[in-house]
XYZ file of C-alpha atoms in Angstrom:
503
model
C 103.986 126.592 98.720
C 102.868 124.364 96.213
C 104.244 120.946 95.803
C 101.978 120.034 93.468
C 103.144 121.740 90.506
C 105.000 119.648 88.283
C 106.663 122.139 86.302
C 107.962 120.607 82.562
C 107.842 116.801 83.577
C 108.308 114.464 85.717
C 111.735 114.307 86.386
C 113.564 116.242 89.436
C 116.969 116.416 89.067
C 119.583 119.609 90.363
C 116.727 121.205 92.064
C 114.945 121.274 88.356
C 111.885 120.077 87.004
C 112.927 118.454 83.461
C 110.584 116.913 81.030
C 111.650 112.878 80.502
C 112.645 112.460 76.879
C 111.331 109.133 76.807
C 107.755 107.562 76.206
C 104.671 109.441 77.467
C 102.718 107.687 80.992
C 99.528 108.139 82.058
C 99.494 108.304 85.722
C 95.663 107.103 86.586
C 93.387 106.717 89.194
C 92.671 103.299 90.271
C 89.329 104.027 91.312
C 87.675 105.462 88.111
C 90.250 104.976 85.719
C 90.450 108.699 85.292
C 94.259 110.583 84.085
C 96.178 112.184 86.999
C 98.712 113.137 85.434
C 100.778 112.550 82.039
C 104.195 112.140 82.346
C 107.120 111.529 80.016
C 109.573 108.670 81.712
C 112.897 109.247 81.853
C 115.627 108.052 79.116
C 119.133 106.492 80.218
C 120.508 109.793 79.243
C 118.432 111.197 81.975
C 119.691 108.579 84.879
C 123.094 109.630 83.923
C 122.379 113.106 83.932
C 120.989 112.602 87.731
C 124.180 110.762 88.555
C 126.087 113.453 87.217
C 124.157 115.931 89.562
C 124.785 113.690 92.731
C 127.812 112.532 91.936
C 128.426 116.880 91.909
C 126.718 117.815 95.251
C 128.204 114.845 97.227
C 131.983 116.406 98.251
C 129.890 119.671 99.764
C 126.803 117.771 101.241
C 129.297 114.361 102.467
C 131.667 117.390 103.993
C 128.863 118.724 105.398
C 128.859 118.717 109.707
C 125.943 116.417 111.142
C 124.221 119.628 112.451
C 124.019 121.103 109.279
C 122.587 118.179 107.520
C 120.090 117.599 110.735
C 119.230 121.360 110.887
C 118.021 120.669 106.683
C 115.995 117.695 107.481
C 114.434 119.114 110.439
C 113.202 121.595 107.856
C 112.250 119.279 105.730
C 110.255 117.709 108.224
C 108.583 121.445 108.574
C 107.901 121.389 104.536
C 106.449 118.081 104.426
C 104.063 118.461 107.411
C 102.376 121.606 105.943
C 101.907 120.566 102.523
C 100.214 117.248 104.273
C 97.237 117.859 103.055
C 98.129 118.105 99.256
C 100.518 115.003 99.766
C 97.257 113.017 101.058
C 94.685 113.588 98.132
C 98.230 113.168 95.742
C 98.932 110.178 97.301
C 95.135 108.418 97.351
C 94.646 109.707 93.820
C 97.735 107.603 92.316
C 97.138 104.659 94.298
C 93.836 104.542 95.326
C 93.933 103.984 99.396
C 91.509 105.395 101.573
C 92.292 109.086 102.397
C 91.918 107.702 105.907
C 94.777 105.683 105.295
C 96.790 108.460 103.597
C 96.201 110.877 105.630
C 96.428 109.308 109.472
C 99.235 106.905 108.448
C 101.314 107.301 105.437
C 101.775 111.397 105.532
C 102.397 111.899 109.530
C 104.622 108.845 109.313
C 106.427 110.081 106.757
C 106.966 113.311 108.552
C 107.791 111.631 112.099
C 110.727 109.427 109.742
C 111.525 113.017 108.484
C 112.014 114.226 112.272
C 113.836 110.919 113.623
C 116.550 110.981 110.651
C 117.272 114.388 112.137
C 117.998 113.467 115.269
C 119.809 110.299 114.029
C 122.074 112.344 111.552
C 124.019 113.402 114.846
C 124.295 110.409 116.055
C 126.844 108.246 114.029
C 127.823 105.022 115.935
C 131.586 103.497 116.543
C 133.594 101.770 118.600
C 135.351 104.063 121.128
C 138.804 105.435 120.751
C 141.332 103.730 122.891
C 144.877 102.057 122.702
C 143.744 98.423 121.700
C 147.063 97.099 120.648
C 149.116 99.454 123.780
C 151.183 101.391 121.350
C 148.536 102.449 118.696
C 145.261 105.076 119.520
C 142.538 103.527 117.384
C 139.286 104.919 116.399
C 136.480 104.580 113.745
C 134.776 106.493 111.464
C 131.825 106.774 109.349
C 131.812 107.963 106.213
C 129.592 108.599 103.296
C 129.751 105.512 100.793
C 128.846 108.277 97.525
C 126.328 108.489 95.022
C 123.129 106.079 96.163
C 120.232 104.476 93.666
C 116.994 103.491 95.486
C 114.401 102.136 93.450
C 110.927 102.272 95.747
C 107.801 100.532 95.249
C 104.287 101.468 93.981
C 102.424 100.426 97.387
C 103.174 102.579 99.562
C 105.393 105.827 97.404
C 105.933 108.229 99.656
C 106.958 106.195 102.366
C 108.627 104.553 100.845
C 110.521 107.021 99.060
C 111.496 108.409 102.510
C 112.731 105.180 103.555
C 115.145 105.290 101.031
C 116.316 109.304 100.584
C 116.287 110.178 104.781
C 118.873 107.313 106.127
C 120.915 108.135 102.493
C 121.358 111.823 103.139
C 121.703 111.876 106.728
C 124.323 110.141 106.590
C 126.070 112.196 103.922
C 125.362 110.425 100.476
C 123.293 111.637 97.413
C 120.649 110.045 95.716
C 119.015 109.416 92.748
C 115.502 107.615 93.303
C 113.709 105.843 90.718
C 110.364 105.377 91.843
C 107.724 103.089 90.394
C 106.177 104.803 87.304
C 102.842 103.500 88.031
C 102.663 106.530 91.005
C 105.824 108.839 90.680
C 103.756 112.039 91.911
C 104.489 112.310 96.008
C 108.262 111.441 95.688
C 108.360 114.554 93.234
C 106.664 116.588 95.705
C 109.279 114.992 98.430
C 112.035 115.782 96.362
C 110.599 119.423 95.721
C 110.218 119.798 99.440
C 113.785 118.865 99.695
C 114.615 121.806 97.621
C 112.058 124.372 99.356
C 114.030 122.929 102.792
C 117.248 124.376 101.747
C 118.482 121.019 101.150
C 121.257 121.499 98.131
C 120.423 121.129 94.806
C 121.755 117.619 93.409
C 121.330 115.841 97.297
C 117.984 114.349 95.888
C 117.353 113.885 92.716
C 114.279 111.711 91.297
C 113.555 110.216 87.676
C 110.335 108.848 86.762
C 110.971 105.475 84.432
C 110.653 102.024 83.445
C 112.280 99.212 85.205
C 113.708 97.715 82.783
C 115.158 100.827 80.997
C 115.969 103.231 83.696
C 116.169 101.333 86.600
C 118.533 98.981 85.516
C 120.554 101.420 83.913
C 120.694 103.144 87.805
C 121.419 99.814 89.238
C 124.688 99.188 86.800
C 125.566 102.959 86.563
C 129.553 103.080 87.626
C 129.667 105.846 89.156
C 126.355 104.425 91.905
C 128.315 103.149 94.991
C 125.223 101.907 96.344
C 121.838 100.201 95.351
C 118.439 100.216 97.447
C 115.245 98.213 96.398
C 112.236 97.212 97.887
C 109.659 95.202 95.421
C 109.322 91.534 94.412
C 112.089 89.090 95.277
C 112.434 88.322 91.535
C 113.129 91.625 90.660
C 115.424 92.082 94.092
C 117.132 89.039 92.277
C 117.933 90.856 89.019
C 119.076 94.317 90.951
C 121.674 92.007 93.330
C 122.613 90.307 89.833
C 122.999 93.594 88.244
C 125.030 95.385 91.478
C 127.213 92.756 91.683
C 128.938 93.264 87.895
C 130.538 96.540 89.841
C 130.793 95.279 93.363
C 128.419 98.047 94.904
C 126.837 97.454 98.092
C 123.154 96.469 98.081
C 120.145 96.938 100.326
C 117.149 94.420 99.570
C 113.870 94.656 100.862
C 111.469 92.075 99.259
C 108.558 90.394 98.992
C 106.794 88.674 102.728
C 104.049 86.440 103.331
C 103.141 87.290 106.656
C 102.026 84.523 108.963
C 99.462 85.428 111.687
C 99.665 82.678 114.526
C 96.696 82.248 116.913
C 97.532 79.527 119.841
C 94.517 78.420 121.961
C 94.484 81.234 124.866
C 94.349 83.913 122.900
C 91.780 86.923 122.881
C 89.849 85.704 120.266
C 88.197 89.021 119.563
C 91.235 90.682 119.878
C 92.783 88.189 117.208
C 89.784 88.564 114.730
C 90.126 92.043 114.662
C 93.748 91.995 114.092
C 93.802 90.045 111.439
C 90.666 91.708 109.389
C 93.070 95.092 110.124
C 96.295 93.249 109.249
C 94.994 91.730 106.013
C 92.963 94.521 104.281
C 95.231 97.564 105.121
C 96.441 99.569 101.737
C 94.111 96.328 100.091
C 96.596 93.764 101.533
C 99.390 95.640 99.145
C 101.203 95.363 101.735
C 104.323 93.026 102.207
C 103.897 92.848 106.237
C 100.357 92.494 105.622
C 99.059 89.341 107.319
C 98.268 86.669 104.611
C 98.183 83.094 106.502
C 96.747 82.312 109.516
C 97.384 79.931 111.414
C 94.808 78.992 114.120
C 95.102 76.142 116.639
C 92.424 74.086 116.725
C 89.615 74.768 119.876
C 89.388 78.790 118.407
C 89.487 77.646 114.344
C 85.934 77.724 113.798
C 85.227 80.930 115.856
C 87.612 82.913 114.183
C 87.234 82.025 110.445
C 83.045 82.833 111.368
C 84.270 86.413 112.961
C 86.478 87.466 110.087
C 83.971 86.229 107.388
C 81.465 89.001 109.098
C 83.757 92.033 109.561
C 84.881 91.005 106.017
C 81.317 91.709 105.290
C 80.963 94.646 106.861
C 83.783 96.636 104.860
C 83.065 99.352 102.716
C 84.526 99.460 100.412
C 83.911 102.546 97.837
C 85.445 106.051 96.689
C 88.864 106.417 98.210
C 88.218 110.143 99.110
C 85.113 109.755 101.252
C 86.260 109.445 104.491
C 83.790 106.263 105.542
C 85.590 104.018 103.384
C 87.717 101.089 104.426
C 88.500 99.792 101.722
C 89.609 101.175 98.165
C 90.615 99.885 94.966
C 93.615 98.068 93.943
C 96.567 99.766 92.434
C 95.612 98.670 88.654
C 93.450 96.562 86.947
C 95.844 94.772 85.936
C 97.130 93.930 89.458
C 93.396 93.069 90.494
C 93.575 90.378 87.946
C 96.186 88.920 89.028
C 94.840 89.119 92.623
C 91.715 87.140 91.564
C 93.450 84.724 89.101
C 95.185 83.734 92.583
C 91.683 82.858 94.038
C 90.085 81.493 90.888
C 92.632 79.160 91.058
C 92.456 78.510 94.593
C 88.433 77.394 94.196
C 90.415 74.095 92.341
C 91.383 73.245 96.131
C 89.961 75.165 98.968
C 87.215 76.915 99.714
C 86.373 80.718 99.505
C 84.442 81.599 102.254
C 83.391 85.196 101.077
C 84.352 87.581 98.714
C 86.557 86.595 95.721
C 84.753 88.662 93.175
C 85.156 92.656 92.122
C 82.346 94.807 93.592
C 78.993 95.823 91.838
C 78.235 98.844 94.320
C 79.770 100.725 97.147
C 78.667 101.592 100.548
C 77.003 104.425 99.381
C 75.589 102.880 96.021
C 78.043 104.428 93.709
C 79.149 101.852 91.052
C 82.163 100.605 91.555
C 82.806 98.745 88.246
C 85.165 101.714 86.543
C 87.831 101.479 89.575
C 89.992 98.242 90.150
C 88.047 97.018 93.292
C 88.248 93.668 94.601
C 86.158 92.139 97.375
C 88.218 90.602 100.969
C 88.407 87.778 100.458
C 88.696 84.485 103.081
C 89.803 81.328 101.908
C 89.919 77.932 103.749
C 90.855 74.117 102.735
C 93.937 75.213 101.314
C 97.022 72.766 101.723
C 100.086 73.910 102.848
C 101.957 73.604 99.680
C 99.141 75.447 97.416
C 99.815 78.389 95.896
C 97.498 80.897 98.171
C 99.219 79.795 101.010
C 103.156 80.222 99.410
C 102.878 82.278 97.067
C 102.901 86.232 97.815
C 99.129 87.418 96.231
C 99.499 91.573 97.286
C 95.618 91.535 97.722
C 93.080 91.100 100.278
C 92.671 88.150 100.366
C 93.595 85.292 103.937
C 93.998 82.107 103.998
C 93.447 80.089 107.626
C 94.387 77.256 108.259
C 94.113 74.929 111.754
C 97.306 73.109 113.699
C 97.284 71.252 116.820
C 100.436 71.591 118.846
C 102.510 74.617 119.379
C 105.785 72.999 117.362
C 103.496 72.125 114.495
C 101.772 75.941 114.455
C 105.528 77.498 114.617
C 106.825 75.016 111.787
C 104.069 75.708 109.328
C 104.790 79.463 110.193
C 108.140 79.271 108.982
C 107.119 77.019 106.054
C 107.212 79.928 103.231
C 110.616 80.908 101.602
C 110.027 84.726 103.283
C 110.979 85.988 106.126
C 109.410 89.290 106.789
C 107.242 90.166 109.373
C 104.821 87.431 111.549
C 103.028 87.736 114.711
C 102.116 85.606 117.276
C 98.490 85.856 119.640
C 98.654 84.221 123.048
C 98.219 85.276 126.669
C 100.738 83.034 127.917
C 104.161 85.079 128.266
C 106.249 81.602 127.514
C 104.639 81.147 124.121
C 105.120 84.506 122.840
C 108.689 84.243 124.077
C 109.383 81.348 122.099
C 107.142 82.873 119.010
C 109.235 85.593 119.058
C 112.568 83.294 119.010
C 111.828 80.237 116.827
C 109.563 82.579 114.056
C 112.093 83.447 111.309
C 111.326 87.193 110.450
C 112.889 90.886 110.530
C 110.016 91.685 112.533
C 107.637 89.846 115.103
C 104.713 91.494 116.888
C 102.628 89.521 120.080
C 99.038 90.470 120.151
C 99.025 92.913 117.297
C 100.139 92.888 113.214
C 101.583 96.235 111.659
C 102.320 99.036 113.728
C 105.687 100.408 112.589
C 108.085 102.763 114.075
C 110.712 105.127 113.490
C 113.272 104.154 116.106
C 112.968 100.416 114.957
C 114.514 98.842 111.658
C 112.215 96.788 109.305
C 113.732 94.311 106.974
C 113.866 90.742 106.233
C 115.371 87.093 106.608
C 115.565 84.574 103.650
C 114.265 85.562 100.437
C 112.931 88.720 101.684
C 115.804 90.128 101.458
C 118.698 91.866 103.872
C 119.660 95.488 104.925
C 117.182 97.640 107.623
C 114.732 100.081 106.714
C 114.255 103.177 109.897
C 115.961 103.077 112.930
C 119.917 104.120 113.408
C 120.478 100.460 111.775
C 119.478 102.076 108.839
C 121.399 105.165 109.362
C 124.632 102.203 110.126
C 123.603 100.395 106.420
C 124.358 104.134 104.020
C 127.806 104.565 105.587
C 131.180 102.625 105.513
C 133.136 101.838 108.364
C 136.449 103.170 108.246
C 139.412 102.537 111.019
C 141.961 104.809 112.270
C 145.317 104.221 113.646
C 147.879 106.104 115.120
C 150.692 105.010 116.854
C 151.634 106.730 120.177
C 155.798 105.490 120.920
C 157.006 107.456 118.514
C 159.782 104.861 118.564
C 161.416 104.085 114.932
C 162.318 100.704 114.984
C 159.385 98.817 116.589
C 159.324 95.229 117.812
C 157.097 94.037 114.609
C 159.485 94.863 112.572
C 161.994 91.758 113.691
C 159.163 89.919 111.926
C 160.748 91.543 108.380
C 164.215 92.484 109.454
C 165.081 89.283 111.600
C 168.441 90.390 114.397
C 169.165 93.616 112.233
């Protein structure tokens, strides 16, 4: 089984490679700048010819029982988790993360969402039946809302990609995912594997495109009941906009700017480390990833001088060799934009290491052909600067000191996102009022990251609404639909004086 093989393009639609008839794309490696693949990107013909195919498969698949669809993902699950060695090297050669990262956190989790979206496909939620109003039997269902377009992000593809086909399909919809063309190549292969798991041919359907051409052509498409879209709140802004001309339900997840909040008591090591792991992983391309932190006062000091030296002690280098930490940036033109964000920042703060691209790597290899950026630690900044609000995608942190615990939670929420945050303390009444007053989809005490299946990941504010994993996910691709029946079988029923007065 080969997932690899892209067949005539890069476009998967019916259970068919096609080749896009639109402009050619090189696919390339971010840490030498070398071709993995060229693709062709999809036309607006194409989108509506992979409507066409889900809009086809969805009375079969929607009419499908909950076994059968869970018996096709738990084969998909089997699919995915032997070809996880080819997903790995695909996956770190589009987007250069560490085949560490790749292979002990994006594939397994991948095929663990796989497994949990099997279970969960049995499992649909509702109110139970019973005679609310005395003379009626009531009773929800859930239904499949129809043809779904998910447009995923280039940070993390083939999770991310999952995130948006599993929930769909288990719950009885079709899809047509547009993922970013940067690196289209693993949610092929997951599509592929969808095929090769007996899943039927139009479920999951993929088209490799531009934003502005085929993915807005997805999001307005009539015959789309649904839209899912995880990038940049500015773009989440335009797909909402866009959505909204036909009234389909939308899913947002956007963009975060993590806080990481260290109060006096806690385990300072513990915190250092956390937040060297919490900013750098995937290269801080990472909308959980922590990007301000927030340290009260008597532990400031200690902890900007401990992440400055593990900063210093990354490796950064080829993305295949299994000793490095730290790989390139998705594009070169992404790492400039990182580092115009801290060129700018030397105007007002201070950058306490890094903030430059890489001569060598850990082994001496030169790095300067790959887009490689240094982490970076900055301090000094203001509140209201641009490192600290704006959202940077890079590794790069920002600390900054409070004193008391309502000033540390304030600044916290002082950012227009909402997305993930966590709180460090040893004291359980701090962390429960963290955990209360923070304003995110997601806070963690004594650790940053760590996702799971079973639990839904989305935002507040401008990052967005809708869940990500978990059965709240599941809840988000179906529509609620209510029952009655009445049980008297009497014809003229007391209501009705309401219309026909004494008659």
């Amino acid at each position: 089984m080969d997932l690899t093989d892209f067949g005539a393009g890069a476009q998967y639609i019916a259970g068919r490679w096609s080749r896009g008839s639109g402009a050619p794309f090189q696919v390339v490696n971010p840490a030498d700048g070398s071709v993995v693949e060229e693709v062709a990107l999809a036309s607006t013909g194409q989108v509506d010819e992979a409507v066409a195919a889900a809009r086809a498969a969805l009375p079969e698949w929607a009419g499908a029982t909950p076994g059968a669809r869970s018996e096709a993902l738990t084969r998909l699950a089997a699919v995915l988790d032997d070809a996880a060695a080819d997903l790995a090297r695909v996956e770190t050669a589009q987007t250069g993360k560490p085949i560490r990262l790749s292979t002990e956190f994006d594939v397994p989790g991948t095929v663990d969402n796989t497994a949990f979206f099997a279970g969960a496909a049995r499992n649909l939620e509702g109110k139970a039946a019973g005679e609310y109003s005395g003379d009626h039997t009531s009773y929800v269902r859930r239904e499949a809302i129809g043809v779904v377009g998910s447009i995923s992000p280039w940070n993390y593809p083939l999770q991310m990609a999952a995130w948006k086909i599993l929930p769909a399909i288990a719950a009885g919809n079709t899809i047509v995912l547009k993922p970013a063309e940067l690196t289209p190549l693993t949610s092929l292969m997951f599509a592929r594997a969808c095929t090769l798991a007996g899943i039927p041919d139009g479920v999951v359907n993929v088209v490799t495109g531009a934003g502005r051409d085929a993915g807005e052509h997805l999001v307005a498409h009539p015959d789309v009941a649904m839209v899912s879209f995880t990038g940049s709140t500015a773009v989440g802004r335009r797909v909402a906009e866009l959505a909204t001309a036909t009234v389909k339900r939308t899913h947002l997840e956007l963009g975060g700017k993590a806080p990481f909040v260290v109060f006096d008591d806690a385990d300072l090591d513990a915190a250092v480390h956390g937040a060297v792991a919490a900013s750098l992983i995937n290269g801080g391309q990472d909308c959980t990833a922590a990007t301000r932190a927030y340290v009260q006062r008597p532990l400031y000091d200690a902890f900007v001088a401990g992440v400055a030296e593990l900063y210093g002690a990354i490796r950064l280098g080829d993305p295949l060799d299994p000793r490095t930490d730290l790989g390139p940036l998705v594009s070169f033109t992404h790492r400039d934009r990182v580092a115009g964000f801290v060129d700018r920042a030397r105007g007002y703060a201070t950058v306490v290491t890094g903030g430059a691209a890489p001569g060598k790597g850990h082994d001496g290899t030169d790095l300067g052909r790959g887009a490689y950026y240094r982490p970076t630690l900055i301090t000094g900044a203001a509140q209201d600067s641009e490192v600290v609000q704006g959202e940077i995608f890079g590794p790069v942190l920002a600390v900054l000191p409070f004193d008391g615990d309502d000033e540390g939670l304030r600044l916290a929420n002082d950012t227009p996102y909402g997305l993930a945050a966590s709180a460090w303390t040893g004291n359980v009444h701090r962390a429960l009022r963290a955990t209360r007053e923070i304003a995110a989809g997601c806070v963690w005490v004594n650790d940053h990251i760590p996702i799971i299946s079973e639990m839904p990941h989305g935002g507040y504010k401008s990052s967005g609404y809708g869940k990500d994993m978990s059965q709240y996910s599941l809840d988000e691709y179906t529509q609620v639909k209510h029952v009655m029946f009445d049980t008297t079988a009497v014809a003229r029923k007391d209501w009705h004086r309401t219309v026909f007065g004494d008659r």
